[in-house]
C-alpha positions in Angstrom: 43.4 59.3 -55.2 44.3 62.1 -57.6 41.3 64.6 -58.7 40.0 62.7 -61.6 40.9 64.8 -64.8 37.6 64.3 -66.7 38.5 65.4 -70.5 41.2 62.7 -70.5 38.4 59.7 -69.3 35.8 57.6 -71.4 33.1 56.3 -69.6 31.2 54.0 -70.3 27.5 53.9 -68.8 24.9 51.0 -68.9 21.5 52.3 -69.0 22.1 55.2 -70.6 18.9 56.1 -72.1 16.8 57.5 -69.2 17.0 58.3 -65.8 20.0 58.2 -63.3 22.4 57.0 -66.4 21.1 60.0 -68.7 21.4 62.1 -65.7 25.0 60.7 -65.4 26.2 60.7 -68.7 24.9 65.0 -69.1 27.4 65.6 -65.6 30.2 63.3 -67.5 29.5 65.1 -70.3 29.4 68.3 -68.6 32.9 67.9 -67.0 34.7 67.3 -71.2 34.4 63.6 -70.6 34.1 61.2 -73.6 31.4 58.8 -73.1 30.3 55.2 -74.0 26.2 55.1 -73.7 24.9 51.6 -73.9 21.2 50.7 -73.5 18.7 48.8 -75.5 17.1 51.8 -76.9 19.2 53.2 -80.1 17.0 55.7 -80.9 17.1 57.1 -77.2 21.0 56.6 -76.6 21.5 58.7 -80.3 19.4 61.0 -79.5 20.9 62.0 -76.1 24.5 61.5 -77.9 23.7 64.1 -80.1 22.4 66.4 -77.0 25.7 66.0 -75.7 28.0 66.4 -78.6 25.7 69.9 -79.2 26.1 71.3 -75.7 29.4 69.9 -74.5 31.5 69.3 -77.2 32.2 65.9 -76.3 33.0 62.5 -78.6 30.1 60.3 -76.9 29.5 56.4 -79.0 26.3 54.8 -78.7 25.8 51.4 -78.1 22.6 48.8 -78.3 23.4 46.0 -76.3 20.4 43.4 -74.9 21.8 43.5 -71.2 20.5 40.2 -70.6 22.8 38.6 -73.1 24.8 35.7 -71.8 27.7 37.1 -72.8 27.0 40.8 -72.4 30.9 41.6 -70.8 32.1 40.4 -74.1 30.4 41.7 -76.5 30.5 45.1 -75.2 34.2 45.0 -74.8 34.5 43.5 -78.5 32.1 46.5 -79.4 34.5 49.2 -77.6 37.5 47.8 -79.2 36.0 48.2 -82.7 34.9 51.6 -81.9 39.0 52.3 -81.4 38.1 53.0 -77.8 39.8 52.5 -74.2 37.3 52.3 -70.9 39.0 53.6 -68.1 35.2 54.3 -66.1 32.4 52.3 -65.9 29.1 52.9 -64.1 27.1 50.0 -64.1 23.8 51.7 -63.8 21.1 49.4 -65.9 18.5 47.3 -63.7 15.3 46.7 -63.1 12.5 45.4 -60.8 9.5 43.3 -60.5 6.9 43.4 -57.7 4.8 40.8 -55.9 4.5 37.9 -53.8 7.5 35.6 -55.3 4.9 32.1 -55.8 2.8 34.7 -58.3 6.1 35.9 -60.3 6.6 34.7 -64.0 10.2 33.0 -63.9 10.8 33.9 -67.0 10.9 37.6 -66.2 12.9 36.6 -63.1 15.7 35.6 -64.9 15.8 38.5 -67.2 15.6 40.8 -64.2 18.7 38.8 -62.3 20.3 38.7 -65.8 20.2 42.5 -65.9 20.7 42.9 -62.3 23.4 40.7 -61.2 25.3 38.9 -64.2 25.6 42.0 -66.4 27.5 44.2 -63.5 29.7 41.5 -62.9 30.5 40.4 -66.4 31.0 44.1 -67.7 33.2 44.2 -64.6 35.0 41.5 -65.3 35.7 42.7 -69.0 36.6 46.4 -68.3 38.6 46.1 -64.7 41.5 43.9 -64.8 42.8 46.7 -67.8 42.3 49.8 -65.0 44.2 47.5 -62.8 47.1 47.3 -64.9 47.3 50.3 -65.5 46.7 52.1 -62.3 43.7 54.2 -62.6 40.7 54.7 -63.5 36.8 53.7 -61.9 34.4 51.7 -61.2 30.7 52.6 -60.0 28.0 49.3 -59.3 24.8 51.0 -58.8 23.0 49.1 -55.7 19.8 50.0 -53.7 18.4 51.1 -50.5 16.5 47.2 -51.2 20.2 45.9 -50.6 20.2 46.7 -47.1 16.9 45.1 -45.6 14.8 42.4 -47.1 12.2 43.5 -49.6 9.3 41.8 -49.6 7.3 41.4 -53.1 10.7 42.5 -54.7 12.5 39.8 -53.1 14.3 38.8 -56.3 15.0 42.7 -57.0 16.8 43.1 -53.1 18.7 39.8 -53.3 19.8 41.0 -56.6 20.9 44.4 -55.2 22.3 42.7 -51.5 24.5 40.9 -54.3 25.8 43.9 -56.1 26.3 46.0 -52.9 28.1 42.8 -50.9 30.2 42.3 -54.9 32.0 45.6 -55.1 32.3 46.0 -51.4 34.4 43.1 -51.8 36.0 45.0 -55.0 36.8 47.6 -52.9 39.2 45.7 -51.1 40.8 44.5 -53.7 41.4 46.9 -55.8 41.6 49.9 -53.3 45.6 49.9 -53.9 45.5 49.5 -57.3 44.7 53.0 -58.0 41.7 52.0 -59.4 38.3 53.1 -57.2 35.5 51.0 -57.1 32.4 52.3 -54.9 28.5 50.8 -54.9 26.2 53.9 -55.3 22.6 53.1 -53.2 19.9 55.1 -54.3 16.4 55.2 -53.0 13.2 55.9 -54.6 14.4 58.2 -57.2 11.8 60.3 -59.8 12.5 57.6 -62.8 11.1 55.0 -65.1 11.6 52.6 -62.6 8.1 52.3 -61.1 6.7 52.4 -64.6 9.2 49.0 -66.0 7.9 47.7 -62.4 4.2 48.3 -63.2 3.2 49.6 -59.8 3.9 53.0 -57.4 3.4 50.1 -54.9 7.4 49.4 -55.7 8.4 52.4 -53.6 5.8 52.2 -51.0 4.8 56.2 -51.4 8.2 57.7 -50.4 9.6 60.6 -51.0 11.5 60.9 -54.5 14.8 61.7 -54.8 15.9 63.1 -58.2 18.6 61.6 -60.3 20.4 64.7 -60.2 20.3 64.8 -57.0 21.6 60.5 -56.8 24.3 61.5 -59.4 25.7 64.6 -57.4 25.9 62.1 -54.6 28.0 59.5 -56.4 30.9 62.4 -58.5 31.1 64.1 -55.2 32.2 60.6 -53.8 33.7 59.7 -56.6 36.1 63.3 -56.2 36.8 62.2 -52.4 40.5 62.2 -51.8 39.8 58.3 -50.8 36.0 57.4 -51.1 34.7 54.3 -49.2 33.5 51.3 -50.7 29.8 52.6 -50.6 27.8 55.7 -50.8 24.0 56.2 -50.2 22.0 58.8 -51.4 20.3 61.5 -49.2 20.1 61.6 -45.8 16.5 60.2 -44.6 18.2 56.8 -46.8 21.2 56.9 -44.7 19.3 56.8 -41.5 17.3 54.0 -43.0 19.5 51.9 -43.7 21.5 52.5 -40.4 17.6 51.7 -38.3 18.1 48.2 -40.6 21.5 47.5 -38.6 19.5 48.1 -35.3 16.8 46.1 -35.6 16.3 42.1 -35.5 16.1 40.6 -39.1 12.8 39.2 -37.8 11.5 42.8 -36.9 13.1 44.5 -40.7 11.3 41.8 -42.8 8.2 41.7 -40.8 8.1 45.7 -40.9 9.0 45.7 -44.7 6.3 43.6 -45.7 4.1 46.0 -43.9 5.8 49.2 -45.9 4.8 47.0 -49.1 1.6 45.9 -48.6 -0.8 47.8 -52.0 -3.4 47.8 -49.5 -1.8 50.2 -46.9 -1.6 52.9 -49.6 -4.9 52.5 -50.1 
């Protein structure tokens, strides 16, 4: 794949307002890109649009858009389209978790959470892809989890969801991968966000070590820049040897050993 030639993109970025997608959308931004922020939070997504027009000089368009929305890949394209605007890369970033045993979980926040997780990356997907197909170029980056590579005990919904979006563009991959279009899962680990705070517990990353979201989002454009980048990256190193001890070890042994990592009272 050619060197992506960032002043001529618009990206657009789910979860925009904090964390790894803020983080992404200031390196985007950095590199002359024109930008497409979308979160929930208007206030938030203006005020980092502003940041960035200031420092960078770049047209950035802020979007609210409720995530969970049943028909969030529509909308948002309907959105871009009245904005006079062409996506040609899209990070699916937004998600959250929830943690706890599953029979204690409200289902109502369960479907929210595979809402966010799993419909809204593949419908946004769907709406912004089959155009960078046609055309030849352009990217697409599904933001996974360490969670999709093991089972995840009290966040069982949260790694299923992830398993999903890791296993989806994977499959993407292949498709697409002589299209000229590139499509790559990004897997962070624990990462120094809001995440733990949405979740309501530290418990959700069992006391690792924190990655920062510059650190996950030098990960992904340095991938992104590979002359041909595989269908999935992970961030650090201690995460890649994780998740390569989870290919090694019975299914029996990973779950049994994760509910151990997860247990509050092993912290404690």
């Amino acid at each position: 794949m050619p060197a992506l030639d960032y002043p001529k993109q618009t990206i657009l970025i789910t979860g925009a307002s904090s964390g790894i997608g803020a983080n992404f959308a200031r390196a985007l931004a950095a590199r002359g890109a024109q930008l497409v922020l979308v979160a929930r939070r208007l206030d938030r997504l203006e005020a980092l649009a502003e940041e960035l027009r200031r420092a960078h000089g770049v047209p950035v368009t802020a979007i609210t858009q409720d995530l969970r929305a049943a028909s969030v890949g529509a909308e948002l394209s309907a959105a871009v389209t009245a904005a006079g605007l062409r996506v040609t890369g899209v990070i699916n970033n937004a998600g959250f978790g929830t943690f706890g045993d599953f029979v204690d979980e409200d289902l109502e926040r369960l479907g929210h959470e595979i809402a966010v997780d799993i419909s809204a990356p593949v419908q946004i997907s769907s709406a912004f892809l089959p155009d960078m197909v046609q055309a030849g170029e352009g990217f697409l980056i599904n933001v996974a989890s360490m969670a999709a590579y093991t089972p995840t005990p009290r966040m069982a919904v949260y790694g299923a969801a992830k398993a999903f979006v890791l296993s989806f563009t994977e499959s993407l991959w292949a498709e697409t991968r002589a299209s000229g279009v590139t499509v790559f899962a990004l897997s962070p680990g624990a990462t120094s966000t809001e995440f733990n705070a949405v979740v309501g517990t530290d418990d959700a990353t069992a006391g690792a070590r924190m990655r920062t979201p510059d650190e996950v989002v030098a990960t992904a454009l340095a991938h992104l820049d590979r002359r041909n980048p595989g269908p999935s990256v992970i961030d650090g190193p201690a995460n890649r040897i994780g998740a390569n001890m989870g290919r090694v070890l019975s299914r029996r042994r990973t779950a049994a050993m994760m509910h151990r990592l997860t247990d509050p009272a092993r912290r404690r």
